[in-house]
Every structure is written in C-alpha cells, then in structure tokens.
Coordinates of C-alpha atoms in Angstrom, one line a residue:
M3 CA 189.1 90.2 80.6
L4 CA 185.6 91.4 81.7
T5 CA 184.7 91.8 78.0
S6 CA 185.9 88.1 77.1
L7 CA 184.0 86.8 80.1
S8 CA 180.9 88.6 78.9
L9 CA 181.2 87.0 75.3
I10 CA 181.9 83.6 76.9
F11 CA 178.7 83.8 78.9
L12 CA 176.3 85.7 76.5
V13 CA 177.4 84.0 73.1
G14 CA 178.1 80.7 74.7
L15 CA 174.7 80.4 76.5
S16 CA 172.8 81.9 73.2
A17 CA 174.5 79.1 71.1
A18 CA 173.6 76.5 73.6
A19 CA 169.9 77.6 73.6
I20 CA 170.0 77.7 69.8
C21 CA 171.3 74.1 69.7
K22 CA 168.8 72.8 72.2
K23 CA 166.0 74.5 70.2
I24 CA 167.0 72.5 67.1
K25 CA 167.4 69.3 69.0
L26 CA 171.2 69.3 69.2
P27 CA 173.3 69.0 72.5
R28 CA 173.9 72.2 74.1
I29 CA 177.7 71.4 74.2
I30 CA 177.8 71.8 70.4
G31 CA 176.8 75.4 70.5
M32 CA 179.4 76.0 73.4
L33 CA 182.3 74.3 71.5
I34 CA 181.5 76.3 68.2
T35 CA 181.4 79.5 70.2
G36 CA 184.8 78.7 71.5
V37 CA 186.1 78.1 68.0
I38 CA 184.8 81.3 66.6
L39 CA 185.7 83.6 69.4
G40 CA 189.1 81.9 69.8
P41 CA 192.5 83.0 68.7
F42 CA 192.3 81.0 65.4
V43 CA 189.2 82.6 63.9
L44 CA 187.8 86.0 65.3
D45 CA 190.3 86.3 68.1
L46 CA 188.1 88.1 70.4
L47 CA 189.2 86.5 73.7
D48 CA 191.7 88.4 75.9
P49 CA 195.0 86.7 76.0
S50 CA 194.9 86.9 79.9
I51 CA 191.8 84.6 79.7
L52 CA 193.6 82.3 77.3
G53 CA 196.7 82.3 79.4
I54 CA 194.7 80.6 82.4
S55 CA 192.4 78.6 80.1
S56 CA 193.8 75.2 81.2
E57 CA 193.1 76.4 84.9
L58 CA 189.8 77.5 84.3
R59 CA 189.0 74.3 82.6
K60 CA 190.3 72.4 85.4
M61 CA 188.1 74.4 87.9
A62 CA 185.1 73.7 86.0
L63 CA 185.8 70.0 85.8
I64 CA 186.5 69.9 89.7
I65 CA 183.0 71.4 90.1
I66 CA 181.2 68.7 88.1
L67 CA 183.5 65.9 89.8
I68 CA 182.5 67.2 93.2
K69 CA 178.7 67.0 92.3
A70 CA 179.2 63.6 90.6
G71 CA 181.0 62.4 93.9
L72 CA 178.0 63.7 96.1
S73 CA 175.5 62.0 93.7
L74 CA 177.4 58.7 93.8
N75 CA 176.4 55.7 95.9
I76 CA 179.3 53.5 96.9
R77 CA 177.1 50.6 97.0
D78 CA 176.3 51.0 93.4
L79 CA 180.1 51.3 92.6
K80 CA 180.7 48.0 94.3
K81 CA 178.1 46.4 91.8
V82 CA 180.2 47.6 88.8
G83 CA 183.7 47.3 90.2
R84 CA 185.2 44.8 87.7
P85 CA 183.8 46.2 84.3
A86 CA 184.6 49.8 85.7
I87 CA 188.1 48.9 86.2
L88 CA 188.5 47.2 82.8
M89 CA 186.9 50.2 81.1
S90 CA 189.5 52.4 82.7
F91 CA 192.2 51.1 80.5
L92 CA 191.3 48.3 78.1
P93 CA 189.4 50.6 75.5
A94 CA 192.4 53.0 75.5
V95 CA 194.7 50.0 75.0
F96 CA 192.6 48.9 72.0
E97 CA 192.6 52.4 70.5
I98 CA 196.4 52.8 70.9
L99 CA 196.9 49.5 69.4
A100 CA 194.8 50.7 66.4
F101 CA 197.1 53.7 65.9
V102 CA 200.2 51.3 66.1
L103 CA 198.9 48.9 63.6
F104 CA 197.4 51.6 61.0
A105 CA 199.1 54.8 61.5
P106 CA 202.7 53.7 60.1
K107 CA 200.9 52.4 57.0
L108 CA 198.4 55.4 56.5
M109 CA 200.5 58.3 57.8
G110 CA 204.0 57.3 57.4
V111 CA 205.0 57.5 61.1
N112 CA 207.2 55.1 63.0
L113 CA 205.9 52.9 65.9
I114 CA 206.8 55.2 68.7
E115 CA 205.2 58.1 67.0
A116 CA 202.0 56.1 66.3
A117 CA 201.9 55.2 70.0
I118 CA 202.3 58.9 70.8
M119 CA 199.3 59.7 68.6
G120 CA 197.3 56.7 70.1
A121 CA 198.1 58.0 73.6
V122 CA 196.8 61.5 72.7
L123 CA 193.6 60.2 71.2
G124 CA 193.1 57.3 73.7
A125 CA 191.5 59.2 76.4
V126 CA 187.7 59.8 76.8
S127 CA 186.7 63.2 77.6
P128 CA 185.4 63.6 81.3
A129 CA 184.3 67.1 80.4
V130 CA 181.6 65.7 78.0
V131 CA 181.0 62.4 79.7
V132 CA 180.7 63.2 83.4
P133 CA 177.9 66.0 83.1
K134 CA 175.9 63.5 81.0
M135 CA 176.3 60.6 83.6
V136 CA 175.4 63.0 86.5
S137 CA 172.3 64.0 84.5
L138 CA 171.3 60.4 84.0
M139 CA 171.9 59.5 87.7
E140 CA 169.5 62.6 88.6
T141 CA 166.8 61.3 86.0
H142 CA 167.2 57.6 87.1
Y143 CA 168.1 56.3 83.6
G144 CA 170.2 53.2 83.8
T145 CA 170.7 53.5 87.6
N146 CA 168.9 50.1 88.1
K147 CA 172.2 48.4 86.6
S148 CA 174.4 51.4 87.8
I149 CA 175.5 52.2 84.2
P150 CA 176.0 55.7 84.6
Q151 CA 178.0 55.1 87.7
M152 CA 180.3 52.6 86.1
I153 CA 181.0 55.0 83.2
L154 CA 181.5 57.9 85.4
A155 CA 184.2 56.0 87.5
A156 CA 185.9 54.5 84.5
A157 CA 186.2 57.8 82.6
S158 CA 187.7 59.3 85.7
L159 CA 190.4 56.6 85.9
D160 CA 190.9 56.3 82.1
D161 CA 192.7 59.8 81.9
V162 CA 195.2 58.8 84.5
F163 CA 196.1 55.7 82.6
V164 CA 196.4 57.4 79.2
I165 CA 198.4 60.4 80.4
V166 CA 201.0 58.0 82.1
L167 CA 201.3 56.2 78.8
F168 CA 201.7 59.4 76.9
S169 CA 204.6 60.6 79.2
T170 CA 206.2 57.3 78.6
F171 CA 206.0 57.2 75.0
I172 CA 207.2 60.9 74.9
G173 CA 210.3 59.9 76.9
M174 CA 210.9 57.2 74.4
A175 CA 210.7 59.3 71.4
Q176 CA 213.2 61.8 73.0
G177 CA 215.7 58.9 73.5
G178 CA 214.9 58.2 77.2
S179 CA 214.9 54.9 78.7
V180 CA 211.7 53.3 80.1
S181 CA 211.7 51.8 83.6
A182 CA 209.1 49.6 85.3
M183 CA 208.4 52.7 87.5
D184 CA 206.9 54.5 84.6
F185 CA 204.1 51.9 84.4
A186 CA 204.0 51.3 88.3
N187 CA 203.0 55.1 88.4
I188 CA 199.5 54.2 87.1
P189 CA 198.1 52.1 90.1
I190 CA 200.2 54.4 92.5
S191 CA 198.5 57.4 91.0
I192 CA 195.1 55.9 91.2
I193 CA 195.5 54.5 94.8
L194 CA 197.0 57.6 96.3
G195 CA 194.4 59.7 94.7
I196 CA 191.5 57.6 96.1
V197 CA 193.2 57.6 99.6
L198 CA 194.2 61.2 99.7
G199 CA 190.6 62.2 98.7
A200 CA 189.0 59.7 101.1
A201 CA 191.0 61.1 104.0
A202 CA 190.0 64.7 103.0
G203 CA 186.4 63.7 102.8
W204 CA 186.5 61.9 106.1
L205 CA 188.1 65.0 107.7
L206 CA 185.6 67.3 106.1
G207 CA 182.6 65.2 107.3
M208 CA 184.1 65.1 110.9
F209 CA 184.5 69.0 110.8
F210 CA 181.0 69.6 109.6
E211 CA 179.5 67.1 112.2
T212 CA 181.5 68.6 115.1
A213 CA 180.5 72.2 114.2
Y214 CA 176.9 70.9 114.1
K215 CA 177.2 69.3 117.5
H216 CA 178.5 72.4 119.0
K217 CA 175.8 74.5 117.5
N218 CA 178.1 76.1 115.2
I219 CA 175.8 75.9 112.2
I220 CA 177.6 76.2 109.0
R221 CA 175.5 77.3 106.2
N222 CA 175.4 75.0 102.9
S223 CA 176.9 78.0 100.8
A224 CA 179.8 78.0 103.2
K225 CA 180.3 74.4 103.1
V226 CA 180.3 74.7 99.2
I227 CA 183.2 77.1 99.5
I228 CA 185.0 75.1 101.9
V229 CA 184.7 71.9 99.9
L230 CA 185.9 73.9 96.8
G231 CA 188.8 75.1 98.7
V232 CA 189.9 71.6 99.7
A233 CA 189.3 70.3 96.2
F234 CA 191.6 73.0 94.7
L235 CA 194.2 72.0 97.4
L236 CA 194.0 68.4 96.3
I237 CA 194.8 69.4 92.8
A238 CA 197.5 71.6 94.1
I239 CA 199.2 68.6 96.0
E240 CA 199.2 66.7 92.6
T241 CA 201.5 69.4 91.1
W242 CA 203.6 69.8 94.2
L243 CA 204.3 66.1 94.4
E244 CA 204.7 65.4 90.6
N245 CA 208.6 65.1 90.9
T246 CA 208.2 62.7 93.8
V247 CA 205.2 60.5 93.5
S248 CA 202.2 60.4 91.1
V249 CA 198.8 61.4 92.5
S250 CA 195.5 61.7 90.6
G251 CA 194.2 65.1 91.8
L252 CA 190.8 64.7 89.9
L253 CA 190.3 61.2 91.3
A254 CA 191.1 62.6 94.7
V255 CA 188.4 65.3 94.3
M256 CA 185.7 62.7 93.4
S257 CA 186.9 60.4 96.2
M258 CA 186.8 63.2 98.6
A259 CA 183.1 63.9 97.4
C260 CA 182.2 60.3 97.7
V261 CA 183.2 60.0 101.3
L262 CA 181.7 63.3 102.3
Q263 CA 178.5 62.1 101.0
M264 CA 178.8 58.9 103.1
K265 CA 179.5 61.1 106.3
S266 CA 176.8 63.5 105.7
A267 CA 173.0 63.2 106.4
D268 CA 171.1 62.5 103.1
N269 CA 169.3 65.9 102.9
V270 CA 172.7 67.8 103.5
S271 CA 174.5 66.0 100.7
K272 CA 171.6 66.4 98.5
R273 CA 171.5 70.2 99.1
M274 CA 175.3 70.5 98.6
S275 CA 174.9 68.5 95.3
E276 CA 172.1 71.0 94.3
K277 CA 174.3 74.0 95.1
F278 CA 177.2 72.5 93.0
G279 CA 174.7 71.9 90.1
K280 CA 174.0 75.7 90.2
L281 CA 177.7 76.5 90.1
W282 CA 178.0 74.0 87.1
I283 CA 175.6 76.3 85.0
A284 CA 178.3 79.0 84.8
A285 CA 181.2 76.3 84.9
E286 CA 179.9 74.4 82.0
V287 CA 179.9 77.4 79.7
I288 CA 183.5 78.3 80.6
L289 CA 184.7 74.6 80.2
F290 CA 183.3 74.0 76.7
V291 CA 183.7 77.3 75.3
L292 CA 187.4 77.5 76.4
V293 CA 187.8 73.8 75.0
G294 CA 186.5 75.1 71.8
A295 CA 189.0 78.0 72.0
A296 CA 191.9 75.7 72.2
V297 CA 190.9 74.1 69.0
D298 CA 193.2 75.4 66.0
I299 CA 191.0 74.5 63.0
R300 CA 193.8 75.3 60.7
Y301 CA 195.2 71.9 61.5
T302 CA 192.1 70.1 60.3
L303 CA 193.1 71.1 56.7
E304 CA 196.4 69.4 57.2
A305 CA 194.8 66.0 58.6
G306 CA 193.0 65.2 55.5
L307 CA 190.8 62.2 54.9
V308 CA 193.3 59.6 55.8
S309 CA 193.1 61.1 59.4
V310 CA 189.4 60.9 59.4
A311 CA 189.6 57.2 58.4
L312 CA 192.3 56.6 61.2
I313 CA 190.0 58.2 63.8
F314 CA 187.1 55.9 62.8
I315 CA 189.2 52.7 62.7
S316 CA 190.6 53.5 66.2
L317 CA 186.9 54.3 67.4
A318 CA 185.9 50.7 66.2
F319 CA 188.7 49.1 68.0
R320 CA 187.8 51.3 71.3
S321 CA 184.3 50.0 70.9
A322 CA 185.4 46.5 70.7
G323 CA 187.4 47.2 73.9
V324 CA 184.2 48.6 75.7
Y325 CA 182.3 45.4 74.6
L326 CA 185.0 43.2 75.8
C327 CA 184.8 44.9 79.3
L328 CA 181.2 44.1 79.6
I329 CA 181.3 40.4 78.9
G330 CA 179.8 38.6 81.9
T331 CA 177.8 41.7 83.2
P332 CA 174.1 41.7 83.2
L333 CA 173.7 44.5 80.7
N334 CA 171.7 43.8 77.7
N335 CA 172.8 44.8 74.1
K336 CA 171.1 48.0 74.1
E337 CA 172.8 48.9 77.4
R338 CA 176.1 47.8 76.2
L339 CA 175.7 49.9 73.0
F340 CA 175.1 53.0 75.2
C341 CA 178.4 52.4 76.9
V342 CA 180.0 52.2 73.7
L343 CA 178.4 55.6 72.6
A344 CA 179.4 57.2 76.0
Y345 CA 183.1 56.2 75.5
L346 CA 183.4 58.1 72.0
P347 CA 183.8 61.8 73.0
K348 CA 187.2 63.3 73.1
A349 CA 188.0 66.9 74.0
T350 CA 189.7 67.9 77.4
V351 CA 192.8 65.8 77.4
Q352 CA 193.3 66.1 73.6
A353 CA 193.1 69.8 74.0
A354 CA 195.6 69.7 76.8
I355 CA 198.2 67.5 75.4
G356 CA 197.8 67.5 71.7
S357 CA 200.3 70.3 71.1
I358 CA 203.1 68.8 73.5
P359 CA 204.8 66.8 70.8
L360 CA 205.0 69.7 68.6
S361 CA 206.4 72.1 71.3
L362 CA 209.0 69.4 72.0
G363 CA 210.3 69.6 68.4
L364 CA 209.3 66.0 67.7
P365 CA 209.0 65.1 63.9
C366 CA 205.5 63.9 64.5
G367 CA 204.4 66.9 66.4
N368 CA 202.4 68.6 63.6
I369 CA 200.5 65.5 62.6
V370 CA 199.8 64.5 66.1
L371 CA 198.2 67.9 66.7
S372 CA 196.2 67.9 63.5
V373 CA 194.6 64.5 64.2
A374 CA 194.0 65.6 67.9
V375 CA 192.2 68.8 66.7
L376 CA 190.1 66.6 64.3
S377 CA 189.2 64.1 66.8
I378 CA 187.8 66.9 69.1
I379 CA 185.8 68.3 66.2
I380 CA 184.3 64.9 65.1
T381 CA 184.0 63.0 68.4
A382 CA 183.0 65.5 70.9
P383 CA 179.8 66.8 69.1
L384 CA 179.1 63.1 67.8
G385 CA 179.5 61.4 71.1
A386 CA 177.2 64.1 72.9
F387 CA 174.6 63.9 70.1
L388 CA 174.4 60.1 70.1
M389 CA 174.1 59.9 74.0
D390 CA 171.4 62.6 74.0
I391 CA 169.2 60.8 71.2
S392 CA 169.6 57.3 72.4
Y393 CA 169.6 57.3 76.2
K394 CA 165.9 56.9 76.4
R395 CA 165.8 54.3 73.8
L396 CA 168.7 52.1 75.2
L397 CA 168.5 52.6 79.0
K398 CA 165.6 52.0 81.3
S399 CA 164.5 54.4 84.0
D400 CA 163.9 53.1 87.6
G401 CA 160.3 53.4 86.8
G402 CA 160.7 51.0 83.7
V403 CA 160.3 53.6 81.0

C-alpha cells in the first residue's frame, strides 16, 4: 500500500506539474496518472488501495466541500437561490431527455435503458467543479454576482437528484414498481441533509465558543480534526439510514461548514479554511488519480463514434438547460457561457455508478459502462480546460478586471 501511495503522490504531482507547465489543467495530469497506474493499464496500484478507492475519493471530496462551506457566504447564496435550485435538476433532466430521444435510435436500447444511461451521465462532477469554484471565490472572479457560489451549490444538489433517478430507473429495469416515495426521496434527502448539517455546524460552533469562554483554547489544527470527524460521521449517518430515509451526507457536510462559518469569528473560519486548503493539496491528488484508476479504457473501444456523438448531443441539451435556468438573472452572455462550461465535467458519479447496471446483469450494462467511461475521458479534461482558459475572459473580478 505504501508503494502505491508513493506512486500516487509522486507521479500524480509530477504529471500535474507538467500539465501546468504546458498550460493544461493540473487535473488532466492526475487523471492520466490514474489511468496509467490503474488496473487496466500497468496495474501498479495495490488491490488494497483500489478496494477502498471509493472511500478515499469520498474523504477527499469531504475536505474540499468543508473548505467550500467555510468560504461560502449565506447572503451570497440568497442572491442566487432560484437559479441554483433550477440548475440542481433542470440540466440533468435535459440531458436524460436527450438520451431517451436519441439513444434508442443510435444505440438500439429501449427507453428504460436509455433513461438509465442518461441518469448515469446526467450528473456534473463535484470533484472537478467544486475545487475550481472555491478557487474563483478566493480570487474573487465572478463573486460580484455570486456565480461560483451558485454553481457550487447547484453542483452539490445535482448529484442527489440524479442518483435518486438512477436508482428508480434501475428498479424499473429489474421489473420493480415505482412509487411516489421514490421521487419524494429527492427533496427529503436534500432537506434532511441541510438540516442535519446545520444542526451539526451549530453545535460545533457552540462547543468552540464555550471552550473559548472558559479559557480552554482549542488550536485550529485540533478544530480541523474535530470538524473532519463530525463530517465523516454525517456521511456515516447517510449509510446507517439508507434503508429508512434518504439523507444527503455530502450536502450535510457543506451545510455544517456554512453554519460553522456563520457561528465563528471571521479570522477563525478563515484560518480553518486555510488549513483545509493545505489538506486539499494531498486530497486532490488522491481523488483525481483514483478517479483515473477507476476508468477502464478498454470500454472506450467498444463505445465507438456513435457514443461520442451521443455524448455531445446530450451536452448540447444540458447546455440549453443551463441557459434556461439563467433566464431572468442579471448575468450577461459571457457569464452565462461560463456557467455552461462549468457544468460540462463528469467524473466522480460516473466512476461510482457506471458499472452498476453491468454488475446487476442488465442487458444494457456493457454499453452503459462504455459510454460512462468515454464521458469521463472526454468531459472531465475538456470541462477543466475550458474553465481554466475562459474564466478571466468571461468573468469579472471584484476589482473589475
């Protein structure tokens, strides 16, 4: 395992540095590292690492979501409430619709199988989008209109919606019935996640405040460990309750961090955010290298050009959905274009659920996995690259740059 971790950090960081040198996003180097080191190319990563890959990826995502929550201003979120809510589901609906309309004709699948494919590909990747939005918030690009805050919130909710739909379509494909409760789980999961996280954040804030009043000074490093522990517990609660009620653990984590930021003094939340930023340096490498390692490039050969065409058709539908969400907002055309580009990347969810139809023995399993893998290879680097080269042209900084 130690050899694998060494390779992940050293090769991943080296590849990221090379990509940065040639003006490409660092994430591309890390993803390529994962593909090459992973079990489907050189197979240099220990099976014990790959066995806990999903947990490690989730831990890395938790770290960046906490940093995001500590950087978010609730007042900014209130400004973008309506478009953020619309962007949490409407672009995914448009993308699923594209698959339902075109996949049966182009790939010979039935409507339910097309819907499953659309649900797998419908989620934006928080692993790609969230770090970039946090970076924009720190450098103050687009923050005058709360653009990164809007995209951050919407991308965090988007996955909840898509995964519930995916589970519903899988049940239909297996001959199960669909109840109203299946769809009611979407708002239930979101609301319970926000409430649970807010309660945890409030209690943490009270604990730190009480300790300070009684002269029991808790160092910021210790606070980071405590906050991480509570965040892991929130994710665990989602698992404990999965057969009883739906709760979005990742949304709870960001909600906790938002409330904690409100309860803490500005300098305290800023220092904690900086600490999590340093943790993210290591977590980022682990996240993207392991996402790359989950990509089985053998399936890209099976996907073919028809799959590539279908992916780009679905992205066009998705982009139309994003534009529709932004009608009536003060964003200009350049800023709306950036929102479209930010909603292109796919990686985390597709790597996590792309193989489920195949493992369940569904006839569409192989083709769903092939298209999921291809979507990661195309959209994760493309989205990251387009965001990196466009944000200075399309967004204004607080200084009016």
